[in-house]
């Protein structure tokens, strides 16, 4: 379990204490944006691999105790909630979005707020948050709490971290984009700052999300060794 705790701490650290702070600005000022992104990508990939390996080891170890069990009813909800996560995350990755890597210029586009960006300017991270939260509710063992809790914390805090980073870099361009969107899902829609256009939602990006979701749903048993369909 100690290895999983260490992996989680390092993974959170490189994202929240470096990537989203002025430390990143200092590093990029020294080695350049391209070098930083290359090193950060390698560190992130290494962190994820370490987390997965440590998680599998912790689950097999004798220290992995059941902290809570919310019942089979919660697990029945998992496929639906994860579908919603995919419908946010995948289109969010495929849309031009100022919160994404190397897409800062999208903030000045006349159509910058379209599709799922009208729901939240961080669709990918909120999709990850939904995925992690659902798995956290459905899996109450210590290893799962640490593993999925790490991704939930990173996804939620990451939205604020990215906002601050973009505000420093883009200034007024970011303020204009942020004024028309919201971090919290549906907040901009509720306040009238954004308008949801279904023709922008029901497009090829949604189809890609559904295909990827179905592939993972029916391949979950083979890939993860656990069925996504609750029994009982």
CSV table of C-alpha atoms in Angstrom, one decimal, residues 42-185:
chain,number,residue,atom,x,y,z
A,42,UNK,CA,6.8,11.6,-20.1
A,43,UNK,CA,6.5,12.3,-16.3
A,44,UNK,CA,2.7,12.0,-16.6
A,45,UNK,CA,2.8,8.8,-18.5
A,46,UNK,CA,5.3,7.3,-16.1
A,47,UNK,CA,3.1,8.5,-13.2
A,48,UNK,CA,0.0,6.7,-14.6
A,49,UNK,CA,1.9,3.5,-15.2
A,50,UNK,CA,3.3,3.6,-11.7
A,51,UNK,CA,-0.2,4.2,-10.3
A,52,UNK,CA,-1.7,1.3,-12.2
A,53,UNK,CA,1.1,-1.1,-11.3
A,54,UNK,CA,1.0,0.0,-7.6
A,55,UNK,CA,-2.8,-0.3,-7.6
A,56,UNK,CA,-2.8,-3.8,-8.9
A,57,UNK,CA,-0.1,-4.7,-6.4
A,58,UNK,CA,-2.1,-3.2,-3.5
A,59,UNK,CA,-5.2,-5.0,-4.5
A,60,UNK,CA,-3.4,-8.3,-4.4
A,61,UNK,CA,-1.7,-7.5,-1.1
A,62,UNK,CA,-2.8,-8.4,2.4
A,63,UNK,CA,-3.3,-4.7,3.5
A,64,UNK,CA,-6.2,-4.0,1.2
A,65,UNK,CA,-9.2,-3.8,3.5
A,66,UNK,CA,-12.8,-3.0,2.7
A,67,UNK,CA,-13.6,0.5,3.9
A,68,UNK,CA,-17.2,0.7,2.8
A,69,UNK,CA,-19.8,-1.1,0.7
A,70,UNK,CA,-22.6,1.0,-0.7
A,71,UNK,CA,-24.4,-2.0,-2.1
A,72,UNK,CA,-25.2,-3.4,-5.5
A,73,UNK,CA,-27.6,-0.6,-6.3
A,74,UNK,CA,-24.7,1.8,-6.7
A,75,UNK,CA,-22.8,-0.6,-9.0
A,76,UNK,CA,-25.9,-0.9,-11.2
A,77,UNK,CA,-25.6,2.9,-11.8
A,78,UNK,CA,-22.0,2.7,-13.0
A,79,UNK,CA,-22.5,2.0,-16.7
A,80,UNK,CA,-24.9,5.0,-17.0
A,81,UNK,CA,-22.7,7.4,-15.1
A,82,UNK,CA,-19.6,6.3,-17.0
A,83,UNK,CA,-21.5,6.8,-20.3
A,84,UNK,CA,-22.2,10.4,-19.2
A,85,UNK,CA,-18.5,10.8,-18.4
A,86,UNK,CA,-17.6,9.7,-22.0
A,87,UNK,CA,-20.1,12.0,-23.5
A,88,UNK,CA,-18.4,14.9,-21.8
A,89,UNK,CA,-14.7,13.9,-22.0
A,90,UNK,CA,-14.4,12.6,-25.6
A,91,UNK,CA,-16.1,15.6,-27.3
A,92,UNK,CA,-14.2,17.8,-25.0
A,93,UNK,CA,-10.9,16.4,-26.3
A,94,UNK,CA,-12.1,16.7,-29.9
A,95,UNK,CA,-13.3,20.3,-29.8
A,96,UNK,CA,-11.0,23.3,-30.1
A,97,UNK,CA,-10.7,24.4,-26.5
A,98,UNK,CA,-8.5,27.1,-24.8
A,99,UNK,CA,-8.2,24.9,-21.8
A,100,UNK,CA,-6.4,22.1,-23.8
A,101,UNK,CA,-2.7,21.9,-24.5
A,102,UNK,CA,-1.6,24.2,-27.3
A,103,UNK,CA,-5.1,25.4,-28.1
A,104,UNK,CA,-4.9,28.7,-26.2
A,105,UNK,CA,-5.7,30.6,-29.5
A,106,UNK,CA,-9.2,29.1,-29.5
A,107,UNK,CA,-10.1,31.7,-26.9
A,108,UNK,CA,-10.4,34.4,-29.5
A,109,UNK,CA,-12.6,32.5,-31.9
A,110,UNK,CA,-16.1,33.8,-32.5
A,111,UNK,CA,-17.4,30.2,-32.1
A,112,UNK,CA,-15.2,29.4,-29.1
A,113,UNK,CA,-18.1,28.3,-27.0
A,114,UNK,CA,-19.8,25.5,-28.8
A,115,UNK,CA,-20.9,21.9,-28.1
A,116,UNK,CA,-20.1,20.6,-24.6
A,117,UNK,CA,-18.1,23.8,-23.9
A,118,UNK,CA,-21.5,25.5,-23.3
A,119,UNK,CA,-21.9,23.0,-20.4
A,120,UNK,CA,-18.4,23.4,-18.9
A,121,UNK,CA,-15.1,24.8,-20.2
A,122,UNK,CA,-13.5,21.7,-18.7
A,123,UNK,CA,-15.5,18.8,-20.2
A,124,UNK,CA,-12.6,16.4,-20.2
A,125,UNK,CA,-11.7,16.9,-16.5
A,126,UNK,CA,-15.3,16.8,-15.4
A,127,UNK,CA,-15.7,13.6,-17.4
A,128,UNK,CA,-12.7,12.2,-15.5
A,129,UNK,CA,-14.3,13.4,-12.3
A,130,UNK,CA,-17.5,11.6,-13.0
A,131,UNK,CA,-15.7,8.4,-14.0
A,132,UNK,CA,-13.5,8.5,-10.8
A,133,UNK,CA,-16.4,9.4,-8.5
A,134,UNK,CA,-18.5,6.5,-9.8
A,135,UNK,CA,-15.7,4.0,-9.4
A,136,UNK,CA,-15.0,5.4,-5.9
A,137,UNK,CA,-18.6,4.8,-4.9
A,138,UNK,CA,-18.7,1.3,-6.4
A,139,UNK,CA,-15.3,0.2,-5.0
A,140,UNK,CA,-14.8,0.7,-1.3
A,141,UNK,CA,-11.5,-1.1,-0.7
A,142,UNK,CA,-8.5,0.9,0.4
A,143,UNK,CA,-6.6,0.5,-2.8
A,144,UNK,CA,-9.5,1.7,-4.9
A,145,UNK,CA,-10.2,4.6,-2.6
A,146,UNK,CA,-6.6,5.8,-3.1
A,147,UNK,CA,-6.4,5.1,-6.8
A,148,UNK,CA,-9.7,6.6,-7.9
A,149,UNK,CA,-9.6,9.3,-5.3
A,150,UNK,CA,-6.3,10.5,-6.8
A,151,UNK,CA,-7.9,11.0,-10.2
A,152,UNK,CA,-11.0,12.6,-8.6
A,153,UNK,CA,-8.9,15.1,-6.7
A,154,UNK,CA,-6.7,15.9,-9.7
A,155,UNK,CA,-9.7,16.4,-12.0
A,156,UNK,CA,-11.5,18.7,-9.7
A,157,UNK,CA,-8.5,20.8,-8.6
A,158,UNK,CA,-7.1,20.7,-12.1
A,159,UNK,CA,-9.9,22.8,-13.4
A,160,UNK,CA,-8.9,25.7,-11.1
A,161,UNK,CA,-5.2,25.2,-11.8
A,162,UNK,CA,-5.8,25.4,-15.6
A,163,UNK,CA,-8.0,28.5,-15.2
A,164,UNK,CA,-5.3,30.3,-13.3
A,165,UNK,CA,-2.6,29.2,-15.8
A,166,UNK,CA,-4.6,30.4,-18.8
A,167,UNK,CA,-5.5,33.7,-17.0
A,168,UNK,CA,-1.8,34.5,-16.5
A,169,UNK,CA,-0.9,33.6,-20.1
A,170,UNK,CA,-3.9,35.0,-22.1
A,171,UNK,CA,-5.1,37.9,-20.0
A,172,UNK,CA,-8.1,39.7,-21.6
A,173,UNK,CA,-8.6,36.9,-24.2
A,174,UNK,CA,-9.1,34.4,-21.4
A,175,UNK,CA,-11.4,36.7,-19.4
A,176,UNK,CA,-13.7,37.0,-22.4
A,177,UNK,CA,-13.9,33.3,-22.9
A,178,UNK,CA,-14.3,32.6,-19.2
A,179,UNK,CA,-17.1,35.2,-19.0
A,180,UNK,CA,-19.1,33.1,-21.6
A,181,UNK,CA,-18.4,29.8,-20.0
A,182,UNK,CA,-18.3,28.1,-16.5
A,183,UNK,CA,-16.1,25.7,-14.7
A,184,UNK,CA,-19.1,24.2,-12.8
A,185,UNK,CA,-21.2,22.2,-15.3
